[in-house]
Amino acid sequence: KTTLARLLVRSLPAGARVIAIDDPRLTPQELLTTLLRARETIPAPDLSLSELTHLVRGQYSIAQAHGEICTLILDEAQSLSGETLEQLRLLSNLECPAGRLFSILLLGQPQLLRRLMHPSQQMLWQRIRAFAALPPLTREEVGSYVNFRLHQAGGHEMLFSTAALNELSHLSQGLPRTLNALCDRTLTLCWRRGRRLAGVREVRRAARAVLHFRPGFKVRLKSLLYELPHLLMVRLPFIL
């Protein structure tokens, strides 16, 4: 999801302005303050939410009048507080004669979807206009992904046997974060042993450390699915 977000930012038009927030612990006041600081405005510390919102409206109306397209990106959004989610909903109401002041992109884990579908977030959920979930990699995609990462790192030969790739696909359940950790630990084990090609034995040894996996036991799918990233795109009317 982070890689896709970076690709999205690079593909935005020249007039786009991106405000990226990767700390989900922001309070509503801190969220509004961050938006203002992105416009090089430092608000007084004792301003109320309504006063901060008024400043945000003014600053971003000016930005839009100058042709800027403002996009707010929040990562790990499943950890945002209920109050901050409500503040995002209120931000979606901000507009000027030219249209909405923000586009919003929420990135998070599956819990984000569950939170947004909760009855307490019904008004926010109704504003979401686009949603996408990233599926796990297939076995073929796992091989292509590993080869690509090795090539990007300067490698010119395959370091994993076909059986090792099959095992990586099985143990990682196609989740890139888990796959990265398994590959890293596997290659470290091979380096220590002076091996140039990783096999199933090395992958399973790596899994014991990364997944607390033992042969004969199933990898706990529930804990792995926790890592399945979801992508929410909301544009205020709502794109989230």
PDB file of C-alpha atoms in Angstrom:
ATOM      1  CA  LYS A   1       0.000   0.000   0.000  1.00  0.00           C
ATOM      2  CA  THR A   2       2.851   2.381   0.763  1.00  0.00           C
ATOM      3  CA  THR A   3       4.461   1.671  -2.607  1.00  0.00           C
ATOM      4  CA  LEU A   4       1.183   2.297  -4.414  1.00  0.00           C
ATOM      5  CA  ALA A   5       0.704   5.542  -2.504  1.00  0.00           C
ATOM      6  CA  ARG A   6       4.150   6.716  -3.603  1.00  0.00           C
ATOM      7  CA  LEU A   7       3.366   5.824  -7.209  1.00  0.00           C
ATOM      8  CA  LEU A   8       0.113   7.756  -6.923  1.00  0.00           C
ATOM      9  CA  VAL A   9       1.915  10.836  -5.590  1.00  0.00           C
ATOM     10  CA  ARG A  10       4.404  10.719  -8.465  1.00  0.00           C
ATOM     11  CA  SER A  11       1.575  10.454 -11.001  1.00  0.00           C
ATOM     12  CA  LEU A  12      -0.376  13.461  -9.720  1.00  0.00           C
ATOM     13  CA  PRO A  13      -0.473  16.567 -11.943  1.00  0.00           C
ATOM     14  CA  ALA A  14       1.984  19.405 -11.476  1.00  0.00           C
ATOM     15  CA  GLY A  15      -0.470  21.528  -9.512  1.00  0.00           C
ATOM     16  CA  ALA A  16      -1.111  18.836  -6.919  1.00  0.00           C
ATOM     17  CA  ARG A  17      -0.184  19.472  -3.281  1.00  0.00           C
ATOM     18  CA  VAL A  18       0.168  16.381  -1.067  1.00  0.00           C
ATOM     19  CA  ILE A  19      -0.006  16.423   2.730  1.00  0.00           C
ATOM     20  CA  ALA A  20       1.165  13.006   3.965  1.00  0.00           C
ATOM     21  CA  ILE A  21       0.570  11.960   7.573  1.00  0.00           C
ATOM     22  CA  ASP A  22       1.983   8.660   8.849  1.00  0.00           C
ATOM     23  CA  ASP A  23       1.269   9.099  12.563  1.00  0.00           C
ATOM     24  CA  PRO A  24      -2.319   7.986  13.255  1.00  0.00           C
ATOM     25  CA  ARG A  25      -2.212   9.199  16.862  1.00  0.00           C
ATOM     26  CA  LEU A  26      -3.129  12.735  15.828  1.00  0.00           C
ATOM     27  CA  THR A  27      -5.919  14.449  17.738  1.00  0.00           C
ATOM     28  CA  PRO A  28      -8.421  16.566  15.775  1.00  0.00           C
ATOM     29  CA  GLN A  29      -6.522  19.700  16.853  1.00  0.00           C
ATOM     30  CA  GLU A  30      -3.208  18.222  15.708  1.00  0.00           C
ATOM     31  CA  LEU A  31      -4.720  17.193  12.382  1.00  0.00           C
ATOM     32  CA  LEU A  32      -5.934  20.721  11.675  1.00  0.00           C
ATOM     33  CA  THR A  33      -2.642  22.190  12.879  1.00  0.00           C
ATOM     34  CA  THR A  34      -0.738  19.888  10.517  1.00  0.00           C
ATOM     35  CA  LEU A  35      -2.871  21.087   7.611  1.00  0.00           C
ATOM     36  CA  LEU A  36      -2.148  24.693   8.521  1.00  0.00           C
ATOM     37  CA  ARG A  37       1.589  24.107   8.900  1.00  0.00           C
ATOM     38  CA  ALA A  38       1.591  22.587   5.419  1.00  0.00           C
ATOM     39  CA  ARG A  39       0.492  26.063   4.317  1.00  0.00           C
ATOM     40  CA  GLU A  40       3.273  27.623   6.405  1.00  0.00           C
ATOM     41  CA  THR A  41       0.777  28.913   8.952  1.00  0.00           C
ATOM     42  CA  ILE A  42       1.489  28.407  12.665  1.00  0.00           C
ATOM     43  CA  PRO A  43      -1.757  28.761  14.644  1.00  0.00           C
ATOM     44  CA  ALA A  44      -1.938  29.944  18.232  1.00  0.00           C
ATOM     45  CA  PRO A  45      -1.954  26.973  20.650  1.00  0.00           C
ATOM     46  CA  ASP A  46      -5.202  27.972  22.371  1.00  0.00           C
ATOM     47  CA  LEU A  47      -7.457  28.070  19.289  1.00  0.00           C
ATOM     48  CA  SER A  48     -10.652  26.032  19.354  1.00  0.00           C
ATOM     49  CA  LEU A  49     -11.556  23.424  16.752  1.00  0.00           C
ATOM     50  CA  SER A  50     -13.976  25.806  15.072  1.00  0.00           C
ATOM     51  CA  GLU A  51     -11.298  28.521  14.895  1.00  0.00           C
ATOM     52  CA  LEU A  52      -8.752  26.094  13.474  1.00  0.00           C
ATOM     53  CA  THR A  53     -11.294  24.882  10.924  1.00  0.00           C
ATOM     54  CA  HIS A  54     -11.985  28.478   9.887  1.00  0.00           C
ATOM     55  CA  LEU A  55      -8.259  29.018   9.291  1.00  0.00           C
ATOM     56  CA  VAL A  56      -8.003  25.793   7.293  1.00  0.00           C
ATOM     57  CA  ARG A  57     -10.933  26.835   5.114  1.00  0.00           C
ATOM     58  CA  GLY A  58      -9.324  30.199   4.430  1.00  0.00           C
ATOM     59  CA  GLN A  59      -5.860  28.862   3.652  1.00  0.00           C
ATOM     60  CA  TYR A  60      -7.008  26.084   1.351  1.00  0.00           C
ATOM     61  CA  SER A  61      -9.525  28.291  -0.430  1.00  0.00           C
ATOM     62  CA  ILE A  62      -6.580  30.508  -1.354  1.00  0.00           C
ATOM     63  CA  ALA A  63      -4.616  27.455  -2.495  1.00  0.00           C
ATOM     64  CA  GLN A  64      -7.464  26.281  -4.691  1.00  0.00           C
ATOM     65  CA  ALA A  65      -7.879  29.760  -6.157  1.00  0.00           C
ATOM     66  CA  HIS A  66      -4.239  29.508  -7.262  1.00  0.00           C
ATOM     67  CA  GLY A  67      -4.893  26.188  -8.989  1.00  0.00           C
ATOM     68  CA  GLU A  68      -3.548  23.847  -6.318  1.00  0.00           C
ATOM     69  CA  ILE A  69      -5.146  20.423  -5.922  1.00  0.00           C
ATOM     70  CA  CYS A  70      -4.738  19.403  -2.285  1.00  0.00           C
ATOM     71  CA  THR A  71      -4.646  15.727  -1.316  1.00  0.00           C
ATOM     72  CA  LEU A  72      -4.439  14.510   2.270  1.00  0.00           C
ATOM     73  CA  ILE A  73      -2.921  11.031   2.716  1.00  0.00           C
ATOM     74  CA  LEU A  74      -3.148   9.267   6.084  1.00  0.00           C
ATOM     75  CA  ASP A  75      -1.316   5.971   6.584  1.00  0.00           C
ATOM     76  CA  GLU A  76      -2.172   3.361   9.251  1.00  0.00           C
ATOM     77  CA  ALA A  77      -5.598   4.977   9.332  1.00  0.00           C
ATOM     78  CA  GLN A  78      -7.125   2.026  11.192  1.00  0.00           C
ATOM     79  CA  SER A  79      -5.543   3.513  14.332  1.00  0.00           C
ATOM     80  CA  LEU A  80      -7.142   6.947  14.009  1.00  0.00           C
ATOM     81  CA  SER A  81      -9.339   7.848  16.963  1.00  0.00           C
ATOM     82  CA  GLY A  82     -13.087   8.190  16.565  1.00  0.00           C
ATOM     83  CA  GLU A  83     -12.764  11.939  17.147  1.00  0.00           C
ATOM     84  CA  THR A  84     -10.182  12.287  14.374  1.00  0.00           C
ATOM     85  CA  LEU A  85     -12.319  10.271  11.970  1.00  0.00           C
ATOM     86  CA  GLU A  86     -15.191  12.606  12.748  1.00  0.00           C
ATOM     87  CA  GLN A  87     -12.920  15.577  12.068  1.00  0.00           C
ATOM     88  CA  LEU A  88     -12.089  14.078   8.679  1.00  0.00           C
ATOM     89  CA  ARG A  89     -15.789  13.848   7.950  1.00  0.00           C
ATOM     90  CA  LEU A  90     -16.208  17.504   8.837  1.00  0.00           C
ATOM     91  CA  LEU A  91     -13.281  18.410   6.618  1.00  0.00           C
ATOM     92  CA  SER A  92     -15.115  16.754   3.771  1.00  0.00           C
ATOM     93  CA  ASN A  93     -17.773  19.457   4.069  1.00  0.00           C
ATOM     94  CA  LEU A  94     -15.291  22.255   3.377  1.00  0.00           C
ATOM     95  CA  GLU A  95     -15.671  23.706  -0.066  1.00  0.00           C
ATOM     96  CA  CYS A  96     -15.420  26.912  -2.024  1.00  0.00           C
ATOM     97  CA  PRO A  97     -17.121  28.028  -5.272  1.00  0.00           C
ATOM     98  CA  ALA A  98     -14.599  25.959  -7.267  1.00  0.00           C
ATOM     99  CA  GLY A  99     -15.437  22.750  -5.378  1.00  0.00           C
ATOM    100  CA  ARG A 100     -14.178  20.656  -2.472  1.00  0.00           C
ATOM    101  CA  LEU A 101     -10.992  21.782  -0.787  1.00  0.00           C
ATOM    102  CA  PHE A 102      -9.464  18.331  -0.289  1.00  0.00           C
ATOM    103  CA  SER A 103      -9.120  14.875  -1.657  1.00  0.00           C
ATOM    104  CA  ILE A 104      -8.469  12.304   1.060  1.00  0.00           C
ATOM    105  CA  LEU A 105      -6.685   8.967   0.801  1.00  0.00           C
ATOM    106  CA  LEU A 106      -6.814   6.594   3.771  1.00  0.00           C
ATOM    107  CA  LEU A 107      -4.386   3.675   3.882  1.00  0.00           C
ATOM    108  CA  GLY A 108      -4.723   0.939   6.450  1.00  0.00           C
ATOM    109  CA  GLN A 109      -5.160  -2.647   7.543  1.00  0.00           C
ATOM    110  CA  PRO A 110      -8.446  -4.612   7.429  1.00  0.00           C
ATOM    111  CA  GLN A 111      -9.528  -3.089  10.748  1.00  0.00           C
ATOM    112  CA  LEU A 112      -9.967   0.221   8.926  1.00  0.00           C
ATOM    113  CA  LEU A 113     -12.759  -1.208   6.830  1.00  0.00           C
ATOM    114  CA  ARG A 114     -14.448  -2.691   9.885  1.00  0.00           C
ATOM    115  CA  ARG A 115     -14.238   0.607  11.738  1.00  0.00           C
ATOM    116  CA  LEU A 116     -15.669   2.599   8.860  1.00  0.00           C
ATOM    117  CA  MET A 117     -18.559   0.144   8.490  1.00  0.00           C
ATOM    118  CA  HIS A 118     -19.430   0.457  12.170  1.00  0.00           C
ATOM    119  CA  PRO A 119     -22.797   2.183  12.774  1.00  0.00           C
ATOM    120  CA  SER A 120     -21.021   4.988  14.652  1.00  0.00           C
ATOM    121  CA  GLN A 121     -19.178   5.903  11.439  1.00  0.00           C
ATOM    122  CA  GLN A 122     -22.187   5.643   9.138  1.00  0.00           C
ATOM    123  CA  MET A 123     -22.027   9.272   7.995  1.00  0.00           C
ATOM    124  CA  LEU A 124     -18.344   8.937   7.133  1.00  0.00           C
ATOM    125  CA  TRP A 125     -18.881   5.611   5.367  1.00  0.00           C
ATOM    126  CA  GLN A 126     -21.610   7.108   3.199  1.00  0.00           C
ATOM    127  CA  ARG A 127     -19.148   9.628   1.823  1.00  0.00           C
ATOM    128  CA  ILE A 128     -16.685   7.050   0.534  1.00  0.00           C
ATOM    129  CA  ARG A 129     -16.755   6.986  -3.245  1.00  0.00           C
ATOM    130  CA  ALA A 130     -13.982   4.506  -4.048  1.00  0.00           C
ATOM    131  CA  PHE A 131     -12.496   1.549  -2.205  1.00  0.00           C
ATOM    132  CA  ALA A 132      -9.846  -1.006  -3.120  1.00  0.00           C
ATOM    133  CA  ALA A 133      -8.366  -3.971  -1.254  1.00  0.00           C
ATOM    134  CA  LEU A 134      -4.975  -5.382  -2.159  1.00  0.00           C
ATOM    135  CA  PRO A 135      -5.218  -9.184  -2.588  1.00  0.00           C
ATOM    136  CA  PRO A 136      -2.360 -11.507  -1.605  1.00  0.00           C
ATOM    137  CA  LEU A 137       0.242 -12.316  -4.259  1.00  0.00           C
ATOM    138  CA  THR A 138      -0.259 -15.509  -6.244  1.00  0.00           C
ATOM    139  CA  ARG A 139       2.518 -18.107  -6.512  1.00  0.00           C
ATOM    140  CA  GLU A 140       3.550 -16.700  -9.903  1.00  0.00           C
ATOM    141  CA  GLU A 141       3.505 -13.156  -8.527  1.00  0.00           C
ATOM    142  CA  VAL A 142       5.663 -14.205  -5.577  1.00  0.00           C
ATOM    143  CA  GLY A 143       8.366 -15.436  -7.970  1.00  0.00           C
ATOM    144  CA  SER A 144       8.176 -12.266 -10.066  1.00  0.00           C
ATOM    145  CA  TYR A 145       8.222 -10.089  -6.957  1.00  0.00           C
ATOM    146  CA  VAL A 146      11.294 -11.798  -5.477  1.00  0.00           C
ATOM    147  CA  ASN A 147      13.142 -11.672  -8.817  1.00  0.00           C
ATOM    148  CA  PHE A 148      12.332  -7.983  -9.218  1.00  0.00           C
ATOM    149  CA  ARG A 149      13.526  -7.115  -5.710  1.00  0.00           C
ATOM    150  CA  LEU A 150      16.762  -9.036  -6.253  1.00  0.00           C
ATOM    151  CA  HIS A 151      17.331  -7.278  -9.586  1.00  0.00           C
ATOM    152  CA  GLN A 152      16.683  -3.868  -8.018  1.00  0.00           C
ATOM    153  CA  ALA A 153      19.282  -4.689  -5.366  1.00  0.00           C
ATOM    154  CA  GLY A 154      21.864  -5.428  -8.067  1.00  0.00           C
ATOM    155  CA  GLY A 155      21.493  -9.195  -8.188  1.00  0.00           C
ATOM    156  CA  HIS A 156      21.913 -10.925 -11.552  1.00  0.00           C
ATOM    157  CA  GLU A 157      21.203 -14.519 -10.575  1.00  0.00           C
ATOM    158  CA  MET A 158      18.360 -16.324  -8.884  1.00  0.00           C
ATOM    159  CA  LEU A 159      19.076 -16.980  -5.198  1.00  0.00           C
ATOM    160  CA  PHE A 160      15.986 -19.087  -4.423  1.00  0.00           C
ATOM    161  CA  SER A 161      15.236 -22.523  -5.812  1.00  0.00           C
ATOM    162  CA  THR A 162      11.801 -23.219  -7.306  1.00  0.00           C
ATOM    163  CA  ALA A 163      10.920 -25.307  -4.245  1.00  0.00           C
ATOM    164  CA  ALA A 164      12.040 -22.461  -1.976  1.00  0.00           C
ATOM    165  CA  LEU A 165       9.774 -20.011  -3.841  1.00  0.00           C
ATOM    166  CA  ASN A 166       6.874 -22.437  -3.451  1.00  0.00           C
ATOM    167  CA  GLU A 167       7.545 -22.585   0.275  1.00  0.00           C
ATOM    168  CA  LEU A 168       7.850 -18.795   0.515  1.00  0.00           C
ATOM    169  CA  SER A 169       4.508 -18.417  -1.218  1.00  0.00           C
ATOM    170  CA  HIS A 170       2.882 -20.924   1.115  1.00  0.00           C
ATOM    171  CA  LEU A 171       4.316 -19.579   4.349  1.00  0.00           C
ATOM    172  CA  SER A 172       3.834 -15.904   3.537  1.00  0.00           C
ATOM    173  CA  GLN A 173       0.284 -16.446   2.245  1.00  0.00           C
ATOM    174  CA  GLY A 174       1.233 -13.968  -0.480  1.00  0.00           C
ATOM    175  CA  LEU A 175       1.601 -11.026   1.924  1.00  0.00           C
ATOM    176  CA  PRO A 176       4.497  -8.767   0.831  1.00  0.00           C
ATOM    177  CA  ARG A 177       5.459  -7.685   4.350  1.00  0.00           C
ATOM    178  CA  THR A 178       5.774 -11.290   5.530  1.00  0.00           C
ATOM    179  CA  LEU A 179       7.465 -12.313   2.278  1.00  0.00           C
ATOM    180  CA  ASN A 180      10.080  -9.565   2.667  1.00  0.00           C
ATOM    181  CA  ALA A 181      10.888 -10.696   6.209  1.00  0.00           C
ATOM    182  CA  LEU A 182      11.158 -14.363   5.170  1.00  0.00           C
ATOM    183  CA  CYS A 183      13.416 -13.588   2.199  1.00  0.00           C
ATOM    184  CA  ASP A 184      15.661 -11.344   4.272  1.00  0.00           C
ATOM    185  CA  ARG A 185      16.094 -13.954   7.014  1.00  0.00           C
ATOM    186  CA  THR A 186      16.577 -16.757   4.463  1.00  0.00           C
ATOM    187  CA  LEU A 187      19.343 -14.902   2.616  1.00  0.00           C
ATOM    188  CA  THR A 188      21.046 -14.089   5.918  1.00  0.00           C
ATOM    189  CA  LEU A 189      21.065 -17.800   6.828  1.00  0.00           C
ATOM    190  CA  CYS A 190      22.489 -18.681   3.403  1.00  0.00           C
ATOM    191  CA  TRP A 191      25.229 -16.069   3.768  1.00  0.00           C
ATOM    192  CA  ARG A 192      26.223 -17.457   7.156  1.00  0.00           C
ATOM    193  CA  ARG A 193      26.477 -20.961   5.696  1.00  0.00           C
ATOM    194  CA  GLY A 194      28.200 -19.908   2.479  1.00  0.00           C
ATOM    195  CA  ARG A 195      25.323 -21.111   0.301  1.00  0.00           C
ATOM    196  CA  ARG A 196      24.508 -19.344  -2.957  1.00  0.00           C
ATOM    197  CA  LEU A 197      21.087 -20.928  -3.477  1.00  0.00           C
ATOM    198  CA  ALA A 198      18.367 -20.985  -0.837  1.00  0.00           C
ATOM    199  CA  GLY A 199      16.299 -24.135  -0.530  1.00  0.00           C
ATOM    200  CA  VAL A 200      13.246 -25.230   1.425  1.00  0.00           C
ATOM    201  CA  ARG A 201      15.337 -26.014   4.516  1.00  0.00           C
ATOM    202  CA  GLU A 202      16.620 -22.422   4.749  1.00  0.00           C
ATOM    203  CA  VAL A 203      13.149 -20.972   4.175  1.00  0.00           C
ATOM    204  CA  ARG A 204      11.678 -23.100   6.958  1.00  0.00           C
ATOM    205  CA  ARG A 205      14.490 -22.143   9.295  1.00  0.00           C
ATOM    206  CA  ALA A 206      13.765 -18.495   8.545  1.00  0.00           C
ATOM    207  CA  ALA A 207      10.072 -19.088   9.174  1.00  0.00           C
ATOM    208  CA  ARG A 208      10.810 -20.388  12.667  1.00  0.00           C
ATOM    209  CA  ALA A 209      12.143 -16.965  13.585  1.00  0.00           C
ATOM    210  CA  VAL A 210       9.792 -14.794  11.529  1.00  0.00           C
ATOM    211  CA  LEU A 211       6.522 -16.684  11.998  1.00  0.00           C
ATOM    212  CA  HIS A 212       7.325 -18.855  15.032  1.00  0.00           C
ATOM    213  CA  PHE A 213       6.600 -21.672  12.612  1.00  0.00           C
ATOM    214  CA  ARG A 214       7.365 -25.321  13.298  1.00  0.00           C
ATOM    215  CA  PRO A 215       7.094 -28.097  10.690  1.00  0.00           C
ATOM    216  CA  GLY A 216       3.862 -29.996  11.167  1.00  0.00           C
ATOM    217  CA  PHE A 217       1.933 -26.961  12.354  1.00  0.00           C
ATOM    218  CA  LYS A 218      -0.178 -24.670  10.209  1.00  0.00           C
ATOM    219  CA  VAL A 219       0.790 -21.053   9.864  1.00  0.00           C
ATOM    220  CA  ARG A 220      -1.839 -19.090  11.716  1.00  0.00           C
ATOM    221  CA  LEU A 221      -3.839 -17.570   8.903  1.00  0.00           C
ATOM    222  CA  LYS A 222      -5.624 -15.164  11.214  1.00  0.00           C
ATOM    223  CA  SER A 223      -2.427 -13.431  12.278  1.00  0.00           C
ATOM    224  CA  LEU A 224      -1.214 -13.263   8.683  1.00  0.00           C
ATOM    225  CA  LEU A 225      -4.440 -11.783   7.388  1.00  0.00           C
ATOM    226  CA  TYR A 226      -3.955  -9.023   9.931  1.00  0.00           C
ATOM    227  CA  GLU A 227      -1.236  -7.742   7.630  1.00  0.00           C
ATOM    228  CA  LEU A 228      -3.365  -7.710   4.487  1.00  0.00           C
ATOM    229  CA  PRO A 229      -3.309  -4.054   3.464  1.00  0.00           C
ATOM    230  CA  HIS A 230      -6.423  -2.317   2.316  1.00  0.00           C
ATOM    231  CA  LEU A 231      -6.579   0.843   0.351  1.00  0.00           C
ATOM    232  CA  LEU A 232      -9.356   3.321   0.826  1.00  0.00           C
ATOM    233  CA  MET A 233      -9.699   6.214  -1.498  1.00  0.00           C
ATOM    234  CA  VAL A 234     -12.009   8.973  -0.473  1.00  0.00           C
ATOM    235  CA  ARG A 235     -12.608  12.216  -2.200  1.00  0.00           C
ATOM    236  CA  LEU A 236     -14.378  14.816  -0.282  1.00  0.00           C
ATOM    237  CA  PRO A 237     -17.625  14.551  -1.233  1.00  0.00           C
ATOM    238  CA  PHE A 238     -15.899  11.576  -0.362  1.00  0.00           C
ATOM    239  CA  ILE A 239     -13.192  10.001  -2.221  1.00  0.00           C
ATOM    240  CA  LEU A 240     -11.564   8.384   0.858  1.00  0.00           C
TER     241      LEU A 240
END
